[in-house]
Tab-separated table of C-alpha atoms and ligand atoms in Angstrom:
chain	number	residue	atom	x	y	z
A	1	UNK	CA	31.533	101.989	-134.860
A	2	UNK	CA	33.874	104.448	-136.510
A	3	UNK	CA	37.310	103.485	-135.230
A	4	UNK	CA	40.375	105.737	-135.400
A	5	UNK	CA	43.911	105.187	-134.157
A	6	UNK	CA	45.853	108.190	-132.861
A	7	UNK	CA	49.640	107.816	-132.656
A	8	UNK	CA	51.224	110.795	-130.908
A	9	UNK	CA	53.912	110.705	-128.239
A	10	UNK	CA	53.115	114.121	-126.743
A	11	UNK	CA	50.362	113.512	-124.216
A	12	UNK	CA	48.872	117.025	-124.428
A	13	UNK	CA	48.523	116.937	-128.222
A	14	UNK	CA	47.224	113.385	-128.148
A	15	UNK	CA	44.664	114.353	-125.505
A	16	UNK	CA	43.474	117.285	-127.621
A	17	UNK	CA	43.043	115.077	-130.685
A	18	UNK	CA	41.350	112.271	-128.786
A	19	UNK	CA	38.832	114.572	-127.101
A	20	UNK	CA	37.859	116.168	-130.388
A	21	UNK	CA	37.512	112.914	-132.274
A	22	UNK	CA	35.408	111.409	-129.477
A	23	UNK	CA	33.165	114.469	-129.678
A	24	UNK	CA	32.941	113.779	-133.399
A	25	UNK	CA	31.557	110.331	-132.661
A	26	UNK	CA	34.706	108.276	-133.120
A	27	UNK	CA	35.905	105.328	-131.102
A	28	UNK	CA	39.528	106.316	-130.510
A	29	UNK	CA	42.480	104.004	-129.891
A	30	UNK	CA	45.578	105.709	-128.537
A	31	UNK	CA	49.238	104.859	-128.992
A	32	UNK	CA	52.366	106.599	-127.686
A	33	UNK	CA	54.898	104.828	-129.880
A	34	UNK	CA	55.036	103.330	-133.341
A	35	UNK	CA	55.488	99.853	-131.936
A	36	UNK	CA	52.401	100.278	-129.755
A	37	UNK	CA	50.400	101.594	-132.727
A	38	UNK	CA	51.230	98.548	-134.862
A	39	UNK	CA	50.319	96.240	-131.998
A	40	UNK	CA	47.001	97.998	-131.407
A	41	UNK	CA	46.152	97.878	-135.095
A	42	UNK	CA	46.681	94.122	-134.979
A	43	UNK	CA	44.257	93.949	-132.055
A	44	UNK	CA	41.762	96.233	-133.844
A	45	UNK	CA	41.815	95.220	-137.517
A	46	UNK	CA	38.533	97.096	-138.041
A	47	UNK	CA	40.263	100.494	-137.552
A	48	UNK	CA	39.384	102.618	-140.585
A	49	UNK	CA	41.629	105.651	-140.136
A	50	UNK	CA	45.051	106.189	-138.508
A	51	UNK	CA	46.581	109.533	-137.523
A	52	UNK	CA	50.361	109.199	-137.326
A	53	UNK	CA	52.752	111.673	-135.770
A	54	UNK	CA	56.158	111.652	-137.481
A	55	UNK	CA	58.721	112.468	-134.810
A	56	UNK	CA	58.568	109.688	-132.257
A	57	UNK	CA	60.920	107.820	-129.969
A	58	UNK	CA	61.657	104.430	-131.592
A	59	UNK	CA	60.432	103.909	-135.130
A	60	UNK	CA	59.138	107.088	-136.737
A	61	UNK	CA	55.761	107.779	-138.303
A	62	UNK	CA	56.986	107.105	-141.832
A	63	UNK	CA	58.151	103.647	-140.873
A	64	UNK	CA	54.837	102.984	-139.111
A	65	UNK	CA	53.032	104.088	-142.274
A	66	UNK	CA	55.186	101.821	-144.427
A	67	UNK	CA	54.560	98.827	-142.169
A	68	UNK	CA	50.808	99.429	-142.061
A	69	UNK	CA	50.644	99.741	-145.849
A	70	UNK	CA	52.608	96.522	-146.347
A	71	UNK	CA	49.562	94.599	-145.194
A	72	UNK	CA	46.662	97.060	-145.291
A	73	UNK	CA	45.702	99.159	-148.302
A	74	UNK	CA	42.182	99.932	-147.077
A	75	UNK	CA	42.924	101.989	-143.975
A	76	UNK	CA	43.024	105.770	-144.351
A	77	UNK	CA	46.292	107.306	-143.102
A	78	UNK	CA	46.843	110.944	-142.115
A	79	UNK	CA	50.329	112.144	-141.135
A	80	UNK	CA	50.608	114.839	-138.455
A	81	UNK	CA	53.375	117.201	-139.482
A	82	UNK	CA	54.943	120.310	-138.002
A	83	UNK	CA	54.816	123.462	-140.086
A	84	UNK	CA	58.561	123.317	-140.747
A	85	UNK	CA	58.447	119.801	-142.112
A	86	UNK	CA	57.502	120.644	-145.679
A	87	UNK	CA	59.511	117.768	-147.118
A	88	UNK	CA	58.066	115.380	-144.595
A	89	UNK	CA	54.617	115.854	-146.049
A	90	UNK	CA	55.805	114.623	-149.385
A	91	UNK	CA	57.805	111.777	-147.879
A	92	UNK	CA	54.780	110.743	-145.850
A	93	UNK	CA	52.541	110.638	-148.870
A	94	UNK	CA	55.138	108.663	-150.798
A	95	UNK	CA	55.288	106.046	-148.050
A	96	UNK	CA	51.567	105.487	-148.466
A	97	UNK	CA	49.748	108.135	-146.432
A	98	UNK	CA	46.569	109.595	-147.914
A	99	UNK	CA	46.850	113.016	-146.381
A	100	UNK	CA	48.657	115.178	-143.872
A	101	UNK	CA	47.546	117.761	-141.324
A	102	UNK	CA	49.906	120.516	-140.278
A	103	UNK	CA	50.254	121.326	-136.568
A	104	UNK	CA	48.793	123.380	-135.057
A	105	UNK	CA	45.395	122.505	-136.479
A	106	UNK	CA	41.872	123.402	-135.403
A	107	UNK	CA	39.497	120.715	-134.117
A	108	UNK	CA	37.158	121.468	-137.057
A	109	UNK	CA	39.899	120.954	-139.609
A	110	UNK	CA	41.063	117.716	-138.036
A	111	UNK	CA	37.563	116.286	-137.790
A	112	UNK	CA	36.782	117.272	-141.393
A	113	UNK	CA	39.895	115.487	-142.622
A	114	UNK	CA	39.165	112.352	-140.633
A	115	UNK	CA	35.508	112.380	-141.726
A	116	UNK	CA	36.501	112.619	-145.386
A	117	UNK	CA	38.965	109.747	-145.169
A	118	UNK	CA	36.543	107.720	-143.123
A	119	UNK	CA	33.914	108.027	-145.835
A	120	UNK	CA	36.467	106.805	-148.338
A	121	UNK	CA	38.013	104.032	-146.248
A	122	UNK	CA	34.622	102.970	-144.919
A	123	UNK	CA	33.308	102.740	-148.453
A	124	UNK	CA	30.130	104.644	-147.652
A	125	UNK	CA	29.801	105.844	-151.219
A	126	UNK	CA	27.351	103.935	-153.396
A	127	UNK	CA	29.158	101.023	-154.954
A	128	UNK	CA	28.250	100.455	-158.572
A	129	UNK	CA	28.927	96.924	-159.680
A	130	UNK	CA	30.968	95.988	-162.645
A	131	UNK	CA	34.206	96.506	-164.447
A	132	UNK	CA	35.883	99.127	-166.562
A	133	UNK	CA	38.222	97.538	-169.075
A	134	UNK	CA	40.830	99.690	-170.808
A	135	UNK	CA	43.691	97.401	-171.759
A	136	UNK	CA	46.129	96.816	-170.222
A	137	UNK	CA	43.989	97.904	-167.260
A	138	UNK	CA	40.942	96.285	-165.728
A	139	UNK	CA	39.201	98.133	-162.901
A	140	UNK	CA	36.803	96.111	-160.813
A	141	UNK	CA	34.432	98.552	-159.128
A	142	UNK	CA	32.853	95.881	-156.973
A	143	UNK	CA	36.091	94.749	-155.339
A	144	UNK	CA	37.740	98.159	-155.829
A	145	UNK	CA	40.770	96.536	-157.439
A	146	UNK	CA	42.961	97.312	-160.417
A	147	UNK	CA	44.752	94.839	-162.650
A	148	UNK	CA	47.377	95.583	-165.263
A	149	UNK	CA	47.971	92.775	-167.766
A	150	UNK	CA	46.092	90.494	-165.391
A	151	UNK	CA	48.319	91.327	-162.404
A	152	UNK	CA	46.784	92.936	-159.340
A	153	UNK	CA	48.232	96.364	-158.492
A	154	UNK	CA	47.975	97.198	-154.801
A	155	UNK	CA	46.317	100.605	-154.449
A	156	UNK	CA	45.284	102.703	-151.489
A	157	UNK	CA	41.646	103.805	-151.442
A	158	UNK	CA	42.633	107.286	-152.576
A	159	UNK	CA	44.738	105.899	-155.441
A	160	UNK	CA	41.854	103.666	-156.456
A	161	UNK	CA	39.483	106.637	-156.519
A	162	UNK	CA	41.887	108.624	-158.700
A	163	UNK	CA	42.278	105.771	-161.196
A	164	UNK	CA	38.522	105.279	-161.279
A	165	UNK	CA	37.999	108.959	-162.037
A	166	UNK	CA	40.543	108.753	-164.861
A	167	UNK	CA	39.104	105.572	-166.339
A	168	UNK	CA	35.617	107.060	-166.281
A	169	UNK	CA	36.949	110.076	-168.197
A	170	UNK	CA	39.415	108.694	-170.745
A	171	UNK	CA	41.209	111.352	-172.775
A	172	UNK	CA	39.616	114.196	-170.826
A	173	UNK	CA	41.867	116.804	-169.189
A	174	UNK	CA	40.933	116.907	-165.516
A	175	UNK	CA	41.962	119.907	-163.457
A	176	UNK	CA	43.714	119.393	-160.125
A	177	UNK	CA	40.777	121.155	-158.413
A	178	UNK	CA	38.327	118.757	-160.054
A	179	UNK	CA	40.364	115.756	-158.924
A	180	UNK	CA	40.621	117.136	-155.391
A	181	UNK	CA	36.858	117.748	-155.221
A	182	UNK	CA	35.949	114.337	-156.581
A	183	UNK	CA	38.454	112.209	-154.698
A	184	UNK	CA	38.857	114.043	-151.396
A	185	UNK	CA	35.473	115.742	-151.212
A	186	UNK	CA	34.175	119.217	-151.883
A	187	UNK	CA	34.300	120.378	-148.274
A	188	UNK	CA	37.910	119.391	-147.938
A	189	UNK	CA	40.574	121.751	-146.614
A	190	UNK	CA	43.401	120.251	-148.620
A	191	UNK	CA	46.108	121.779	-150.751
A	192	UNK	CA	46.364	120.981	-154.443
A	193	UNK	CA	49.837	119.560	-153.908
A	194	UNK	CA	48.271	116.486	-152.373
A	195	UNK	CA	46.890	115.663	-155.825
A	196	UNK	CA	50.340	115.863	-157.416
A	197	UNK	CA	51.975	113.724	-154.769
A	198	UNK	CA	49.323	111.025	-154.973
A	199	UNK	CA	49.636	110.981	-158.736
A	200	UNK	CA	53.398	110.719	-158.522
A	201	UNK	CA	52.981	107.666	-156.283
A	202	UNK	CA	50.324	106.208	-158.553
A	203	UNK	CA	52.592	106.548	-161.572
A	204	UNK	CA	55.272	104.513	-159.799
A	205	UNK	CA	52.726	101.724	-159.543
A	206	UNK	CA	51.104	101.770	-162.959
A	207	UNK	CA	53.355	103.387	-165.553
A	208	UNK	CA	55.666	101.345	-167.824
A	209	UNK	CA	58.199	104.177	-167.697
A	210	UNK	CA	57.777	106.659	-164.841
A	211	UNK	CA	60.076	109.204	-166.482
A	212	UNK	CA	57.835	109.244	-169.541
A	213	UNK	CA	54.291	108.565	-168.329
A	214	UNK	CA	51.919	107.237	-170.953
A	215	UNK	CA	48.818	106.503	-168.868
A	216	UNK	CA	48.558	109.497	-166.561
A	217	UNK	CA	49.823	112.413	-168.607
A	218	UNK	CA	50.405	115.936	-167.335
A	219	UNK	CA	48.390	118.787	-168.782
A	220	UNK	CA	50.739	121.662	-168.004
A	221	UNK	CA	49.318	124.422	-165.836
A	222	UNK	CA	46.018	122.573	-165.506
A	223	UNK	CA	46.043	119.018	-164.327
A	224	UNK	CA	46.150	115.486	-165.691
A	225	UNK	CA	44.686	113.310	-168.374
A	226	UNK	CA	44.207	109.561	-168.764
A	227	UNK	CA	46.025	108.531	-171.899
A	228	UNK	CA	48.177	110.413	-174.391
B	1	CA	CA1	56.141	113.767	-131.673
């Protein structure tokens, strides 16, 4: 069963989301507060995607995201943001979210976003076995893990997919559109900024010197490249 958690304190919005996801074939778990969401995720460890509202009584959506990510890198996380919260989108992605949806959103858009993350988190893609070794990095495509100098680096599924794309294309300039299509899916309604924010977060995890990246380099006006 495809299981999704919806954290939203406003009952009318939550109801709208829940109805549409159930129509889309999802088993939906509802939470009104961050504390309740964390508790329900503990009871339902097989939840593959979480939708997190930001403004909540008690702990906010960012804190919920941070706490989920502390123990769970596999789950897909989408932040629900208001149109005015431009900065919040970035903050949310930096705390470990994979994506954000801006309110108000259409049922089709929401379902498409959840479907795309579900495919990623659920690992429905064909899993080739083996390793890609590019010292100091070792990517294990069977376990979907990355090591740097023999130390495991904790990655979200989206971060893993980005690194995999880079390591499969060493030295090749990849456009932001190409990365978005490959990692998030071709039918995805996302903005290109999501690529930049995920890469910024990835650099914090893998670069020796974030201010002078040597692994993921910027190709100005185009995109990114693996290596100098
Ligand atoms: Ca709210």
